[in-house]
Amino acid sequence: RDTCDHEDVLRNGEKYELIIVKDTENNTHRKKIKSLNGNYFHLGDIIFWNNQNWIINAIDPDDKTWNSGYMVLCTLLLSWQNSRGEIIQRWCYNENFTKYSSGVTGNKTLQTGDFQFGIQAPLDYETKLLKRDQRFVIDVAEVDIPDSYDLTGRDVTTGNYEYFGRGGILYLT
């Protein structure tokens, strides 16, 4: 608690203490985190710090001395309607996956623009129910006709630490 990196934050809306350290590779959207021994955090936890939402997307399961991991800055509040008609929202980390493709889909006869996001969301009851071909509106506020996207990829296993009680991350494309 006597280090300059000690921060009082909110973890899933509750008061919590973390040590937050700049990423060694100078990624400003990513921070290394540590907590006191016995104060566990989980994959998918949302940390409110510095007036921003961050999602814990990596943890070290070796927690003998302290809990450590990484959190990334959430820049997307993903919204959708569940099967009961309720609007669900989750803070997510997203990155541009189009940089790995040409940005165009199709053949010589017909080509369309192709833009892809890679999204990391907390793995919870509501996000587990998301399925391929579901649509999401993702755009800046106050656009007359916002862009909508199809869910084309869903990975619930890679970031699932639930079997040993440490949460999970859902990867969406």
Coordinates of C-alpha atoms in Angstrom, one line a residue:
R1 CA 0.0 0.0 0.0
D2 CA 3.0 2.3 0.3
T3 CA 3.9 2.3 -3.4
C4 CA 3.1 5.1 -5.8
D5 CA 1.5 2.4 -8.1
H6 CA -1.1 1.5 -5.4
E7 CA -4.6 2.5 -6.6
D8 CA -8.1 2.4 -5.1
V9 CA -10.4 1.2 -7.8
L10 CA -13.8 -0.4 -8.4
R11 CA -13.9 -4.0 -9.3
N12 CA -17.3 -5.0 -10.7
G13 CA -18.7 -1.9 -8.9
E14 CA -17.1 -2.8 -5.5
K15 CA -14.1 -1.1 -3.8
Y16 CA -10.8 -2.9 -4.4
E17 CA -7.1 -2.2 -4.2
L18 CA -4.7 -2.8 -7.1
I19 CA -1.1 -2.1 -8.0
I20 CA -1.3 -0.7 -11.6
V21 CA 2.0 -0.6 -13.6
K22 CA 2.7 0.7 -17.1
D23 CA 3.1 -2.0 -19.7
T24 CA 6.8 -2.7 -20.4
E25 CA 6.2 -2.6 -24.2
N26 CA 4.7 0.9 -23.8
N27 CA 1.1 -0.2 -24.8
T28 CA -0.9 2.6 -23.2
H29 CA -4.1 0.6 -23.5
R30 CA -2.7 -2.3 -21.4
K31 CA -1.6 -2.3 -17.8
K32 CA 0.0 -4.9 -15.5
I33 CA -1.9 -5.4 -12.3
K34 CA -1.2 -7.0 -8.9
S35 CA -3.3 -7.4 -5.8
L36 CA -2.5 -8.4 -2.3
N37 CA -2.3 -12.1 -1.5
G38 CA -5.7 -13.6 -1.0
N39 CA -7.5 -10.7 -2.9
Y40 CA -8.4 -12.5 -6.0
F41 CA -9.4 -10.9 -9.3
H42 CA -10.8 -12.9 -12.2
L43 CA -10.7 -12.9 -16.0
G44 CA -13.5 -10.7 -17.2
D45 CA -13.7 -8.5 -14.1
I46 CA -14.3 -4.9 -15.0
I47 CA -12.0 -2.4 -13.3
F48 CA -13.1 1.2 -13.1
W49 CA -9.9 3.3 -12.7
N50 CA -8.9 6.8 -13.9
N51 CA -12.5 7.4 -15.0
Q52 CA -12.2 4.5 -17.5
N53 CA -13.4 1.0 -17.7
W54 CA -10.8 -1.8 -18.1
I55 CA -11.3 -5.5 -18.5
I56 CA -9.0 -8.1 -16.9
N57 CA -7.9 -10.2 -19.9
A58 CA -5.0 -12.2 -18.5
I59 CA -4.2 -13.7 -15.0
D60 CA -1.4 -15.8 -13.7
P61 CA -2.9 -18.9 -12.1
D62 CA 0.2 -19.0 -9.8
D63 CA -1.0 -17.0 -6.9
K64 CA 1.3 -18.1 -4.0
T65 CA 2.6 -14.7 -3.2
W66 CA 0.2 -12.3 -5.0
N67 CA -2.3 -12.2 -7.8
S68 CA -1.0 -10.8 -11.1
G69 CA -2.3 -10.2 -14.6
Y70 CA -3.2 -7.6 -17.2
M71 CA -6.1 -5.4 -17.9
V72 CA -6.9 -3.6 -21.2
L73 CA -8.9 -0.4 -21.8
C74 CA -12.5 -0.9 -22.8
T75 CA -13.6 1.4 -25.6
L76 CA -16.8 -0.3 -26.6
L77 CA -20.1 -0.6 -24.6
L78 CA -21.6 -3.5 -26.5
S79 CA -25.4 -3.6 -26.4
W80 CA -27.9 -6.3 -27.5
Q81 CA -31.4 -7.6 -26.7
N82 CA -31.6 -11.0 -25.0
S83 CA -34.4 -13.6 -25.5
R84 CA -36.5 -12.0 -22.7
G85 CA -36.5 -8.6 -24.5
E86 CA -34.1 -7.0 -22.0
I87 CA -31.3 -4.7 -23.2
I88 CA -27.9 -6.1 -22.1
Q89 CA -24.7 -4.0 -22.0
R90 CA -21.2 -5.0 -21.4
W91 CA -17.9 -3.0 -21.5
C92 CA -15.5 -4.7 -23.9
Y93 CA -12.1 -4.3 -25.3
N94 CA -12.0 -4.3 -29.1
E95 CA -9.4 -4.2 -31.8
N96 CA -9.5 -3.9 -35.5
F97 CA -9.2 -7.3 -37.1
T98 CA -9.5 -5.9 -40.6
K99 CA -5.7 -5.1 -40.5
Y100 CA -5.3 -8.9 -41.0
S101 CA -7.3 -8.9 -44.3
S102 CA -7.6 -6.8 -47.4
G103 CA -10.9 -5.1 -46.2
V104 CA -12.8 -6.6 -49.1
T105 CA -14.8 -9.8 -49.4
G106 CA -16.1 -11.5 -52.5
N107 CA -14.9 -12.6 -56.0
K108 CA -14.3 -10.9 -59.3
T109 CA -18.0 -10.4 -60.0
L110 CA -19.1 -8.9 -56.6
Q111 CA -17.0 -7.4 -53.9
T112 CA -18.2 -5.8 -50.7
G113 CA -16.4 -3.9 -47.9
D114 CA -15.4 -6.1 -45.0
F115 CA -14.6 -4.7 -41.6
Q116 CA -14.0 -6.9 -38.6
F117 CA -13.6 -6.3 -34.8
G118 CA -12.1 -8.7 -32.3
I119 CA -14.0 -8.2 -29.1
Q120 CA -13.1 -9.4 -25.6
A121 CA -16.1 -9.5 -23.2
P122 CA -16.7 -10.9 -19.8
L123 CA -17.8 -14.5 -19.9
D124 CA -21.1 -14.5 -17.9
Y125 CA -24.6 -15.9 -18.1
E126 CA -25.8 -13.3 -20.8
T127 CA -22.6 -13.4 -22.9
K128 CA -22.6 -17.2 -23.0
L129 CA -26.0 -17.0 -24.9
L130 CA -24.6 -14.9 -27.8
K131 CA -24.7 -16.9 -31.0
R132 CA -23.3 -16.6 -34.5
D133 CA -25.4 -14.4 -36.9
Q134 CA -26.6 -12.2 -34.1
R135 CA -26.4 -8.5 -35.0
F136 CA -24.9 -5.6 -33.1
V137 CA -25.0 -1.9 -33.8
I138 CA -21.4 -0.5 -33.4
D139 CA -20.9 3.1 -34.3
V140 CA -20.3 6.5 -32.8
A141 CA -23.2 8.2 -31.2
E142 CA -25.6 10.5 -33.2
V143 CA -25.0 8.8 -36.6
D144 CA -28.2 8.9 -38.8
I145 CA -27.6 5.3 -40.1
P146 CA -25.3 3.4 -37.8
D147 CA -23.2 0.4 -38.9
S148 CA -24.4 -3.0 -37.8
Y149 CA -22.2 -6.1 -37.6
D150 CA -22.8 -9.9 -37.7
L151 CA -21.3 -12.1 -35.0
T152 CA -19.2 -14.5 -37.1
G153 CA -16.9 -16.0 -34.5
R154 CA -17.4 -17.0 -30.9
D155 CA -14.8 -18.6 -28.7
V156 CA -15.9 -19.5 -25.2
T157 CA -13.1 -22.0 -24.4
T158 CA -9.8 -20.3 -24.8
G159 CA -10.3 -17.8 -22.0
N160 CA -12.4 -19.9 -19.7
Y161 CA -10.9 -20.2 -16.2
E162 CA -14.3 -21.0 -14.6
Y163 CA -13.3 -24.6 -13.8
F164 CA -10.9 -23.3 -11.1
G165 CA -12.9 -20.3 -10.1
R166 CA -11.1 -17.5 -11.9
G167 CA -13.7 -16.2 -14.4
G168 CA -13.5 -16.0 -18.1
I169 CA -13.3 -14.0 -21.3
L170 CA -15.4 -14.4 -24.3
Y171 CA -13.7 -13.7 -27.7
L172 CA -16.0 -12.5 -30.4
T173 CA -15.4 -11.6 -34.1

